[in-house]
Amino acid sequence: MSAPAPRFRIGDVVRVDSRMALGHCRTPFFLRGKTGVIVGIQGAFHDPEKLAYHKPGLPRQVLYKVRFKQSDLWPNYRGKPHDHLEADIYEHWLMRISAEARSDSHAA
Amino acid sequence: MPEPKRKTELRQGAGGRAAHDVGGLDFGPIDRTEHDLALWEKRVDAMLILLTGPKKGAFKIDAMRRVIEDYGQQQYDSTTYYEKWIRAIRNLLVEQEILTKEEIEAKIAAVEEAMRASGRELQGGSVPWDDVGGRM
Amino acid sequence: MPHDDHDHHHEHSHEHGGQPYRHPFQRDHDADPASPYEVLEQAIRELLIEKGILTSEEIYAQVDLMDSRSPALGAKVVARAWVDPAFKDRLLANTRAALAELGIDIGSLADFRVVENTADVHNVIVCTLCSCYPKMLLGIPPAWYKSLAYRSRVVVDPRGVLREFGLELPDHVEVRVHDSTADLRYFVLPRRPEGTEGWSEEQLASIVTRDCMIGTAVPVEPATSAAAE
């Protein structure tokens, strides 16, 4: 079976959906509703939200490495403005905000 | 076989997140004491890898995580890693109809009897049964 | 416990075809009063073996396999990457294949990614949702890695947590936390310290600790380590 084509590209600015998870999911609560930049496309994987209930996990979901500015995640972040957090997020949790990365959060 | 019920129990006072989803909360200082694993814990680790592996395919690691997440905050916070695991393996083997609750209970009684007979002390108590697969 | 002793020796001599057991079990743990969870483990294991779902040979082979995975194995990989830039490139591009070159099979459960520390970026690994860890390279994670305290705090206050581990990072260095939320396992390729020119791979590996590959420590520079002696 061919892998699903990724909907997002590296550099796209995306927002993590803020929906409530009913049952197993791998999108951490602290990232929901937050905006980040796609920095990697990790491949397509069976959907853990379905595998967890003994279903085949189809359709497969493209997994993205998303980079967030720490200061966007925590209102009182105690580190430095150039600190980041990265997490692997499945496509069905992401929405595109814009195709162009904000220069400040795209800096490696 | 009916599909297991979805039943996310929320962590209290944590904004609507599930018990396991702890990023950004505060559980105090990190205890960095090193622990060696007991042999039974190594066996739990081994059984999980074998049962979820391609050869056996008893269940997916995702199902294991779901069962652990469904314990709810009190059980989640008060049990150790391998305690959570063996309890979830038990639940999933019943959920997948590989073992029955009755044969597990009978075997536990036999193991306890054998341990007592050999002079091994028992802590006593039992591992609570969960609402396996959402079916009571 | 005399009986336990007998029990383990019996099982192992059986499973290993009479070979002595290669790694000591934690006698002190196993001699404690058996908790209901330990009883449950034995009950489940015996039932699975009786039903032919698992064999005790498979279980012990798997225990042995995990015991063969340790931070020392990871340190060997790091040292090779330090001395062989082409290997480092392959390790970063296709971690599974590069590890296989060194005879390390990471199995089918999860793929690995390596994140490289540089002069400007320090990486640290966590799994906030459970305790995902590159076990097939580094072995069983330390208890603190699985603790609610580490999992909850390192994402919101990484510099504070690293300070607790004794690692104070310069302000200009970016701290990059990796939350292993999905099907990939991460480990850190630390920076090779100054002053290690001409060291053998074995010498280099000796300064790469488990925590260096999680990102809560960095390899200690020779001058510092000499001063500590």
Tab-separated table of C-alpha atoms in Angstrom:
chain	number	residue	atom	x	y	z
A	1	MET	CA	0.000	0.000	0.000
A	2	SER	CA	1.411	3.386	-0.933
A	3	ALA	CA	2.051	5.877	1.822
A	4	PRO	CA	-0.326	8.834	2.089
A	5	ALA	CA	1.107	12.051	0.651
A	6	PRO	CA	1.989	14.633	3.328
A	7	ARG	CA	-0.385	17.621	3.405
A	8	PHE	CA	2.207	19.877	4.990
A	9	ARG	CA	5.716	20.833	4.002
A	10	ILE	CA	8.788	21.693	5.986
A	11	GLY	CA	8.536	25.362	6.978
A	12	ASP	CA	4.727	25.397	7.152
A	13	VAL	CA	3.324	27.104	10.227
A	14	VAL	CA	0.731	24.852	11.833
A	15	ARG	CA	-1.582	24.929	14.813
A	16	VAL	CA	-2.270	21.864	16.919
A	17	ASP	CA	-5.979	21.187	17.269
A	18	SER	CA	-7.368	21.978	20.711
A	19	ARG	CA	-10.083	19.320	20.669
A	20	MET	CA	-10.625	17.123	23.724
A	21	ALA	CA	-9.273	13.626	23.246
A	22	LEU	CA	-11.883	10.997	23.977
A	23	GLY	CA	-9.744	7.932	24.498
A	24	HIS	CA	-6.110	7.228	23.694
A	25	CYS	CA	-4.164	9.858	21.804
A	26	ARG	CA	-0.525	10.929	21.482
A	27	THR	CA	-0.968	14.678	21.265
A	28	PRO	CA	0.080	16.138	24.622
A	29	PHE	CA	-2.391	18.449	26.317
A	30	PHE	CA	0.209	21.220	26.691
A	31	LEU	CA	0.611	21.483	22.903
A	32	ARG	CA	-3.064	21.678	21.999
A	33	GLY	CA	-4.022	24.971	20.405
A	34	LYS	CA	-0.337	25.953	20.093
A	35	THR	CA	1.385	27.159	16.936
A	36	GLY	CA	4.647	25.741	15.632
A	37	VAL	CA	6.661	25.079	12.499
A	38	ILE	CA	7.048	21.795	10.634
A	39	VAL	CA	10.743	20.897	10.774
A	40	GLY	CA	10.565	17.269	9.681
A	41	ILE	CA	8.351	14.724	7.957
A	42	GLN	CA	8.810	11.434	9.769
A	43	GLY	CA	6.831	9.090	7.520
A	44	ALA	CA	3.379	7.519	7.695
A	45	PHE	CA	2.339	5.406	10.675
A	46	HIS	CA	-0.695	3.416	11.714
A	47	ASP	CA	-3.051	5.583	13.728
A	48	PRO	CA	-2.442	4.969	17.457
A	49	GLU	CA	-5.944	6.219	18.284
A	50	LYS	CA	-7.299	3.173	16.411
A	51	LEU	CA	-4.569	0.640	17.239
A	52	ALA	CA	-5.321	1.255	20.919
A	53	TYR	CA	-8.787	-0.282	20.388
A	54	HIS	CA	-7.539	-3.294	18.398
A	55	LYS	CA	-8.418	-1.748	15.034
A	56	PRO	CA	-6.008	-1.799	12.077
A	57	GLY	CA	-5.007	1.847	12.449
A	58	LEU	CA	-6.036	2.942	8.961
A	59	PRO	CA	-5.807	5.301	7.241
A	60	ARG	CA	-2.198	5.764	8.133
A	61	GLN	CA	-1.264	9.205	9.414
A	62	VAL	CA	1.738	11.229	8.335
A	63	LEU	CA	3.835	12.143	11.348
A	64	TYR	CA	5.532	15.530	11.553
A	65	LYS	CA	8.276	16.905	13.738
A	66	VAL	CA	6.891	20.232	14.936
A	67	ARG	CA	9.054	22.904	16.588
A	68	PHE	CA	7.516	25.268	19.124
A	69	LYS	CA	9.003	28.323	20.759
A	70	GLN	CA	9.051	27.661	24.483
A	71	SER	CA	7.822	31.201	25.104
A	72	ASP	CA	4.738	30.364	22.987
A	73	LEU	CA	3.972	27.331	25.170
A	74	TRP	CA	4.341	28.761	28.652
A	75	PRO	CA	3.274	32.259	29.675
A	76	ASN	CA	5.962	32.485	32.357
A	77	TYR	CA	8.738	30.528	30.662
A	78	ARG	CA	11.868	30.910	32.773
A	79	GLY	CA	14.432	29.981	30.099
A	80	LYS	CA	15.739	31.946	27.127
A	81	PRO	CA	13.778	33.347	24.163
A	82	HIS	CA	15.725	31.093	21.777
A	83	ASP	CA	14.718	27.853	23.561
A	84	HIS	CA	12.473	25.397	21.688
A	85	LEU	CA	10.508	22.223	22.179
A	86	GLU	CA	9.934	19.654	19.461
A	87	ALA	CA	7.321	16.915	19.358
A	88	ASP	CA	6.077	14.395	16.812
A	89	ILE	CA	2.465	15.160	15.901
A	90	TYR	CA	0.170	13.216	13.560
A	91	GLU	CA	-1.407	14.990	10.608
A	92	HIS	CA	-5.005	14.682	11.856
A	93	TRP	CA	-4.089	16.974	14.756
A	94	LEU	CA	-2.566	19.769	12.653
A	95	MET	CA	-4.021	22.747	10.774
A	96	ARG	CA	-2.003	24.958	8.456
A	97	ILE	CA	-1.788	28.587	9.522
A	98	SER	CA	0.487	29.766	6.738
A	99	ALA	CA	2.936	28.319	4.300
A	100	GLU	CA	5.633	30.725	5.351
A	101	ALA	CA	7.448	30.286	8.599
A	102	ARG	CA	7.806	33.177	10.952
A	103	SER	CA	11.479	33.979	10.849
A	104	ASP	CA	11.783	34.025	14.628
A	105	SER	CA	10.533	30.492	15.210
A	106	HIS	CA	12.162	28.997	12.152
A	107	ALA	CA	15.680	29.801	13.271
A	108	ALA	CA	17.475	26.539	13.948
B	1	MET	CA	-15.984	-8.945	20.213
B	2	PRO	CA	-17.329	-5.492	21.144
B	3	GLU	CA	-14.926	-2.608	20.797
B	4	PRO	CA	-13.434	-1.490	24.109
B	5	LYS	CA	-15.098	1.573	25.528
B	6	ARG	CA	-13.397	4.964	25.351
B	7	LYS	CA	-13.245	6.369	28.825
B	8	THR	CA	-10.715	9.092	29.409
B	9	GLU	CA	-10.609	9.928	33.102
B	10	LEU	CA	-9.372	13.429	33.642
B	11	ARG	CA	-6.652	14.505	36.047
B	12	GLN	CA	-8.196	16.677	38.717
B	13	GLY	CA	-7.499	20.382	38.592
B	14	ALA	CA	-5.302	20.033	35.499
B	15	GLY	CA	-7.430	21.729	32.884
B	16	GLY	CA	-9.060	18.707	31.258
B	17	ARG	CA	-6.104	16.442	30.630
B	18	ALA	CA	-5.893	12.669	31.134
B	19	ALA	CA	-3.980	11.138	34.054
B	20	HIS	CA	-0.835	10.246	32.105
B	21	ASP	CA	-0.553	13.532	30.211
B	22	VAL	CA	1.649	15.431	32.642
B	23	GLY	CA	3.821	17.814	30.598
B	24	GLY	CA	3.938	21.219	32.318
B	25	LEU	CA	2.567	20.090	35.691
B	26	ASP	CA	4.622	20.054	38.870
B	27	PHE	CA	5.321	16.876	40.826
B	28	GLY	CA	8.114	18.341	42.916
B	29	PRO	CA	11.814	17.497	42.907
B	30	ILE	CA	13.217	14.682	40.770
B	31	ASP	CA	14.376	11.678	42.790
B	32	ARG	CA	17.520	10.529	40.997
B	33	THR	CA	18.126	7.401	43.058
B	34	GLU	CA	19.176	4.568	40.762
B	35	HIS	CA	17.174	1.314	41.033
B	36	ASP	CA	18.100	-2.063	39.653
B	37	LEU	CA	15.218	-4.023	38.250
B	38	ALA	CA	13.976	-7.125	40.018
B	39	LEU	CA	13.862	-10.281	37.919
B	40	TRP	CA	10.046	-10.217	37.842
B	41	GLU	CA	10.187	-6.708	36.384
B	42	LYS	CA	12.604	-7.833	33.675
B	43	ARG	CA	10.208	-10.648	32.836
B	44	VAL	CA	7.292	-8.224	32.556
B	45	ASP	CA	9.392	-6.160	30.156
B	46	ALA	CA	10.248	-9.292	28.169
B	47	MET	CA	6.639	-10.536	28.032
B	48	LEU	CA	5.383	-7.184	26.802
B	49	ILE	CA	7.942	-7.007	24.006
B	50	LEU	CA	7.124	-10.579	22.957
B	51	LEU	CA	3.322	-10.185	23.150
B	52	THR	CA	3.335	-6.947	21.130
B	53	GLY	CA	5.940	-8.193	18.650
B	54	PRO	CA	5.112	-9.263	15.117
B	55	LYS	CA	5.397	-12.984	15.931
B	56	LYS	CA	2.706	-13.062	18.643
B	57	GLY	CA	0.624	-9.961	17.909
B	58	ALA	CA	-1.528	-10.395	21.025
B	59	PHE	CA	-2.165	-6.651	21.133
B	60	LYS	CA	-0.457	-3.423	20.157
B	61	ILE	CA	1.646	-1.294	22.469
B	62	ASP	CA	-0.961	1.417	21.830
B	63	ALA	CA	-3.623	-0.735	23.505
B	64	MET	CA	-1.280	-1.219	26.452
B	65	ARG	CA	-0.909	2.554	26.790
B	66	ARG	CA	-4.676	3.027	26.562
B	67	VAL	CA	-5.313	0.575	29.403
B	68	ILE	CA	-2.706	2.277	31.616
B	69	GLU	CA	-4.151	5.708	30.842
B	70	ASP	CA	-7.606	4.450	31.792
B	71	TYR	CA	-6.506	3.570	35.353
B	72	GLY	CA	-7.347	7.084	36.441
B	73	GLN	CA	-5.224	9.480	38.431
B	74	GLN	CA	-5.147	7.724	41.783
B	75	GLN	CA	-3.953	4.372	40.442
B	76	TYR	CA	-1.715	6.008	37.836
B	77	ASP	CA	0.178	8.091	40.378
B	78	SER	CA	0.482	5.432	43.069
B	79	THR	CA	1.757	2.403	41.126
B	80	THR	CA	5.221	1.759	39.728
B	81	TYR	CA	6.069	1.353	36.088
B	82	TYR	CA	6.103	-2.445	36.009
B	83	GLU	CA	3.098	-2.689	38.301
B	84	LYS	CA	1.163	-0.688	35.703
B	85	TRP	CA	2.520	-2.912	32.962
B	86	ILE	CA	1.693	-6.347	34.397
B	87	ARG	CA	-1.778	-5.166	35.365
B	88	ALA	CA	-2.338	-3.880	31.810
B	89	ILE	CA	-0.974	-7.086	30.278
B	90	ARG	CA	-3.454	-9.030	32.432
B	91	ASN	CA	-6.340	-6.797	31.358
B	92	LEU	CA	-5.456	-7.043	27.689
B	93	LEU	CA	-5.050	-10.817	27.725
B	94	VAL	CA	-8.603	-11.002	29.122
B	95	GLU	CA	-9.888	-8.333	26.735
B	96	GLN	CA	-8.410	-10.251	23.778
B	97	GLU	CA	-9.856	-13.515	25.124
B	98	ILE	CA	-6.438	-15.134	25.394
B	99	LEU	CA	-6.893	-15.799	29.127
B	100	THR	CA	-9.970	-15.715	31.344
B	101	LYS	CA	-10.390	-13.918	34.622
B	102	GLU	CA	-11.195	-17.247	36.286
B	103	GLU	CA	-8.039	-19.020	35.173
B	104	ILE	CA	-5.930	-16.047	36.222
B	105	GLU	CA	-7.518	-16.057	39.699
B	106	ALA	CA	-6.982	-19.805	40.009
B	107	LYS	CA	-3.349	-19.515	38.927
B	108	ILE	CA	-2.706	-16.658	41.366
B	109	ALA	CA	-4.000	-18.856	44.184
B	110	ALA	CA	-1.707	-21.689	43.035
B	111	VAL	CA	1.338	-19.396	42.788
B	112	GLU	CA	0.678	-18.001	46.260
B	113	GLU	CA	0.320	-21.504	47.643
B	114	ALA	CA	3.593	-22.590	46.032
B	115	MET	CA	5.404	-19.510	47.350
B	116	ARG	CA	4.103	-20.111	50.859
B	117	ALA	CA	5.085	-23.767	50.686
B	118	SER	CA	8.608	-22.774	49.663
B	119	GLY	CA	8.941	-20.339	52.550
B	120	ARG	CA	8.635	-17.186	50.420
B	121	GLU	CA	6.829	-14.470	52.310
B	122	LEU	CA	3.832	-12.797	50.687
B	123	GLN	CA	2.950	-9.143	51.081
B	124	GLY	CA	-0.711	-10.046	50.768
B	125	GLY	CA	-3.415	-8.130	48.965
B	126	SER	CA	-4.337	-8.407	45.325
B	127	VAL	CA	-4.164	-6.396	42.133
B	128	PRO	CA	-7.596	-4.804	41.643
B	129	TRP	CA	-9.586	-5.898	38.625
B	130	ASP	CA	-10.408	-3.188	36.130
B	131	ASP	CA	-13.416	-2.720	33.938
B	132	VAL	CA	-11.726	-4.805	31.252
B	133	GLY	CA	-12.440	-3.586	27.747
B	134	GLY	CA	-15.330	-1.562	29.090
B	135	ARG	CA	-17.289	-4.768	29.719
B	136	MET	CA	-18.052	-5.554	33.332
C	1	MET	CA	15.804	-17.320	49.861
C	2	PRO	CA	17.142	-20.811	49.352
C	3	HIS	CA	14.123	-21.867	47.361
C	4	ASP	CA	14.242	-18.863	45.072
C	5	ASP	CA	17.861	-19.552	44.442
C	6	HIS	CA	17.101	-23.089	43.470
C	7	ASP	CA	14.161	-21.988	41.376
C	8	HIS	CA	16.184	-19.498	39.335
C	9	HIS	CA	19.127	-21.800	38.837
C	10	HIS	CA	16.802	-24.525	37.729
C	11	GLU	CA	15.031	-22.348	35.191
C	12	HIS	CA	18.192	-20.868	33.844
C	13	SER	CA	20.186	-24.034	33.560
C	14	HIS	CA	17.233	-25.371	31.639
C	15	GLU	CA	16.828	-22.428	29.301
C	16	HIS	CA	20.485	-21.886	28.583
C	17	GLY	CA	21.252	-25.514	27.959
C	18	GLY	CA	23.287	-25.751	31.152
C	19	GLN	CA	25.152	-22.490	30.576
C	20	PRO	CA	25.597	-20.422	33.712
C	21	TYR	CA	23.266	-17.466	33.981
C	22	ARG	CA	25.189	-14.533	32.536
C	23	HIS	CA	23.732	-11.656	34.515
C	24	PRO	CA	22.917	-11.678	38.191
C	25	PHE	CA	19.314	-11.062	39.145
C	26	GLN	CA	18.611	-8.668	41.998
C	27	ARG	CA	18.627	-11.118	44.860
C	28	ASP	CA	17.660	-8.478	47.401
C	29	HIS	CA	14.530	-7.573	45.435
C	30	ASP	CA	13.479	-11.142	44.804
C	31	ALA	CA	14.005	-12.104	48.414
C	32	ASP	CA	11.627	-9.394	49.624
C	33	PRO	CA	8.091	-10.517	50.437
C	34	ALA	CA	6.354	-11.112	47.105
C	35	SER	CA	4.036	-8.259	46.171
C	36	PRO	CA	0.696	-9.053	44.507
C	37	TYR	CA	2.201	-7.701	41.277
C	38	GLU	CA	5.089	-10.155	41.412
C	39	VAL	CA	2.590	-12.951	42.090
C	40	LEU	CA	0.538	-11.751	39.116
C	41	GLU	CA	3.639	-11.761	36.889
C	42	GLN	CA	4.359	-15.368	37.749
C	43	ALA	CA	0.717	-16.369	37.263
C	44	ILE	CA	0.446	-14.707	33.837
C	45	ARG	CA	3.796	-16.105	32.725
C	46	GLU	CA	2.900	-19.652	33.752
C	47	LEU	CA	-0.486	-19.443	32.011
C	48	LEU	CA	1.028	-18.086	28.781
C	49	ILE	CA	3.624	-20.868	28.804
C	50	GLU	CA	1.014	-23.570	29.567
C	51	LYS	CA	-1.109	-22.339	26.665
C	52	GLY	CA	1.835	-22.304	24.295
C	53	ILE	CA	1.585	-18.559	23.663
C	54	LEU	CA	5.090	-17.905	24.963
C	55	THR	CA	7.877	-20.271	25.888
C	56	SER	CA	10.182	-19.776	28.836
C	57	GLU	CA	13.084	-19.929	26.355
C	58	GLU	CA	11.652	-16.915	24.520
C	59	ILE	CA	11.172	-14.998	27.757
C	60	TYR	CA	14.715	-15.624	28.950
C	61	ALA	CA	16.182	-14.888	25.541
C	62	GLN	CA	14.348	-11.546	25.663
C	63	VAL	CA	15.542	-10.818	29.214
C	64	ASP	CA	19.093	-11.572	28.041
C	65	LEU	CA	18.658	-9.371	24.978
C	66	MET	CA	17.584	-6.402	27.121
C	67	ASP	CA	20.464	-7.057	29.511
C	68	SER	CA	22.821	-6.839	26.532
C	69	ARG	CA	21.602	-3.278	25.845
C	70	SER	CA	23.226	-0.635	27.999
C	71	PRO	CA	24.613	2.886	27.982
C	72	ALA	CA	28.016	1.321	27.170
C	73	LEU	CA	26.612	0.267	23.813
C	74	GLY	CA	25.363	3.790	23.153
C	75	ALA	CA	28.745	5.196	24.198
C	76	LYS	CA	30.425	2.981	21.594
C	77	VAL	CA	28.151	4.452	18.924
C	78	VAL	CA	28.896	8.017	20.037
C	79	ALA	CA	32.650	7.408	20.077
C	80	ARG	CA	32.507	5.969	16.566
C	81	ALA	CA	30.557	9.008	15.364
C	82	TRP	CA	33.204	11.279	16.910
C	83	VAL	CA	36.118	9.609	15.135
C	84	ASP	CA	34.416	8.810	11.827
C	85	PRO	CA	32.552	11.766	10.248
C	86	ALA	CA	31.159	9.592	7.467
C	87	PHE	CA	29.657	7.247	10.077
C	88	LYS	CA	28.232	10.248	11.921
C	89	ASP	CA	26.528	11.414	8.726
C	90	ARG	CA	25.041	7.960	8.200
C	91	LEU	CA	23.958	7.799	11.862
C	92	LEU	CA	22.095	11.095	11.549
C	93	ALA	CA	20.585	10.223	8.154
C	94	ASN	CA	19.530	6.619	8.823
C	95	THR	CA	20.032	5.644	12.429
C	96	ARG	CA	18.702	2.102	12.094
C	97	ALA	CA	21.100	1.256	9.262
C	98	ALA	CA	24.087	2.902	10.929
C	99	LEU	CA	23.478	1.000	14.170
C	100	ALA	CA	23.171	-2.211	12.170
C	101	GLU	CA	26.684	-1.544	10.813
C	102	LEU	CA	27.889	-1.908	14.411
C	103	GLY	CA	25.868	-5.093	14.841
C	104	ILE	CA	23.092	-3.387	16.837
C	105	ASP	CA	19.614	-4.502	15.772
C	106	ILE	CA	16.991	-2.131	17.211
C	107	GLY	CA	14.080	-4.461	16.468
C	108	SER	CA	10.769	-3.689	14.850
C	109	LEU	CA	8.882	-1.764	17.541
C	110	ALA	CA	10.197	1.737	16.879
C	111	ASP	CA	12.615	3.663	14.698
C	112	PHE	CA	15.340	5.836	16.151
C	113	ARG	CA	16.408	9.422	15.580
C	114	VAL	CA	19.652	11.018	16.732
C	115	VAL	CA	19.772	14.694	17.676
C	116	GLU	CA	23.201	16.285	17.600
C	117	ASN	CA	24.424	18.774	20.150
C	118	THR	CA	26.344	21.690	18.631
C	119	ALA	CA	28.042	24.817	19.918
C	120	ASP	CA	24.636	26.522	19.733
C	121	VAL	CA	22.072	23.805	20.526
C	122	HIS	CA	21.757	21.470	23.503
C	123	ASN	CA	19.181	18.682	23.161
C	124	VAL	CA	17.335	16.889	25.942
C	125	ILE	CA	14.936	13.950	25.621
C	126	VAL	CA	11.710	13.198	27.474
C	127	CYS	CA	8.462	11.334	26.980
C	128	THR	CA	5.738	13.285	28.760
C	129	LEU	CA	2.972	10.787	27.899
C	130	CYS	CA	4.628	7.554	29.038
C	131	SER	CA	8.334	6.702	29.118
C	132	CYS	CA	9.456	6.138	25.532
C	133	TYR	CA	13.211	5.565	25.503
C	134	PRO	CA	15.739	4.067	23.069
C	135	LYS	CA	15.801	0.823	25.069
C	136	MET	CA	17.135	-1.255	22.205
C	137	LEU	CA	20.327	0.805	22.393
C	138	LEU	CA	20.617	2.110	25.963
C	139	GLY	CA	18.747	-0.584	27.904
C	140	ILE	CA	16.103	0.040	30.542
C	141	PRO	CA	15.698	3.747	31.388
C	142	PRO	CA	16.588	5.058	34.837
C	143	ALA	CA	13.717	5.428	37.302
C	144	TRP	CA	13.938	9.225	37.242
C	145	TYR	CA	13.376	9.278	33.469
C	146	LYS	CA	10.045	7.512	34.044
C	147	SER	CA	9.084	9.666	37.025
C	148	LEU	CA	6.171	12.093	36.958
C	149	ALA	CA	8.545	14.758	38.288
C	150	TYR	CA	10.952	14.598	35.321
C	151	ARG	CA	8.250	14.080	32.681
C	152	SER	CA	6.185	17.019	33.898
C	153	ARG	CA	8.959	19.539	34.574
C	154	VAL	CA	11.637	19.175	31.914
C	155	VAL	CA	9.326	20.546	29.217
C	156	VAL	CA	8.361	23.691	31.115
C	157	ASP	CA	11.641	24.371	32.961
C	158	PRO	CA	14.435	22.553	31.116
C	159	ARG	CA	17.196	24.856	32.314
C	160	GLY	CA	16.066	24.447	35.914
C	161	VAL	CA	15.976	20.664	35.587
C	162	LEU	CA	19.400	20.563	33.909
C	163	ARG	CA	20.762	22.728	36.729
C	164	GLU	CA	19.479	20.122	39.206
C	165	PHE	CA	21.473	17.559	37.242
C	166	GLY	CA	24.531	19.799	37.589
C	167	LEU	CA	24.469	21.128	34.050
C	168	GLU	CA	24.495	24.911	33.699
C	169	LEU	CA	24.235	25.932	30.052
C	170	PRO	CA	25.506	29.269	28.710
C	171	ASP	CA	22.728	31.748	27.972
C	172	HIS	CA	23.471	31.856	24.245
C	173	VAL	CA	22.945	28.094	23.838
C	174	GLU	CA	19.456	27.078	22.720
C	175	VAL	CA	17.893	24.347	24.831
C	176	ARG	CA	15.825	22.078	22.615
C	177	VAL	CA	13.556	19.608	24.376
C	178	HIS	CA	12.355	16.592	22.378
C	179	ASP	CA	9.094	15.064	23.578
C	180	SER	CA	8.997	11.492	22.169
C	181	THR	CA	5.273	11.546	21.561
C	182	ALA	CA	4.986	9.015	18.761
C	183	ASP	CA	6.653	6.127	16.957
C	184	LEU	CA	10.226	7.407	17.167
C	185	ARG	CA	12.839	7.074	19.892
C	186	TYR	CA	15.444	9.761	20.341
C	187	PHE	CA	18.951	9.880	21.675
C	188	VAL	CA	21.458	12.697	21.897
C	189	LEU	CA	24.799	12.741	20.117
C	190	PRO	CA	26.839	14.831	22.565
C	191	ARG	CA	29.712	17.136	21.580
C	192	ARG	CA	33.205	15.738	21.714
C	193	PRO	CA	35.064	17.672	24.410
C	194	GLU	CA	38.158	19.707	23.614
C	195	GLY	CA	41.384	18.060	24.657
C	196	THR	CA	40.443	14.571	23.476
C	197	GLU	CA	42.441	14.722	20.253
C	198	GLY	CA	44.207	11.460	19.588
C	199	TRP	CA	42.088	9.487	22.066
C	200	SER	CA	41.124	5.947	21.130
C	201	GLU	CA	37.466	5.048	20.625
C	202	GLU	CA	37.578	3.152	23.923
C	203	GLN	CA	38.875	6.217	25.783
C	204	LEU	CA	36.246	8.397	24.156
C	205	ALA	CA	33.451	5.944	24.949
C	206	SER	CA	34.498	5.952	28.602
C	207	ILE	CA	33.421	9.600	29.046
C	208	VAL	CA	29.988	9.137	27.410
C	209	THR	CA	27.476	8.371	30.138
C	210	ARG	CA	23.810	7.414	29.857
C	211	ASP	CA	22.761	10.910	30.897
C	212	CYS	CA	24.900	12.414	28.091
C	213	MET	CA	22.719	10.530	25.612
C	214	ILE	CA	19.485	11.658	27.328
C	215	GLY	CA	20.820	15.215	27.410
C	216	THR	CA	20.868	15.791	31.162
C	217	ALA	CA	24.682	15.744	31.165
C	218	VAL	CA	27.576	16.444	28.828
C	219	PRO	CA	30.805	14.436	28.529
C	220	VAL	CA	33.265	15.671	31.106
C	221	GLU	CA	36.322	17.332	29.640
C	222	PRO	CA	39.616	15.614	30.416
C	223	ALA	CA	40.989	18.572	32.379
C	224	THR	CA	37.912	18.547	34.611
C	225	SER	CA	37.988	14.808	35.033
C	226	ALA	CA	41.732	14.877	35.842
C	227	ALA	CA	41.129	17.620	38.381
C	228	ALA	CA	38.435	15.528	39.999
C	229	GLU	CA	40.776	12.577	40.483
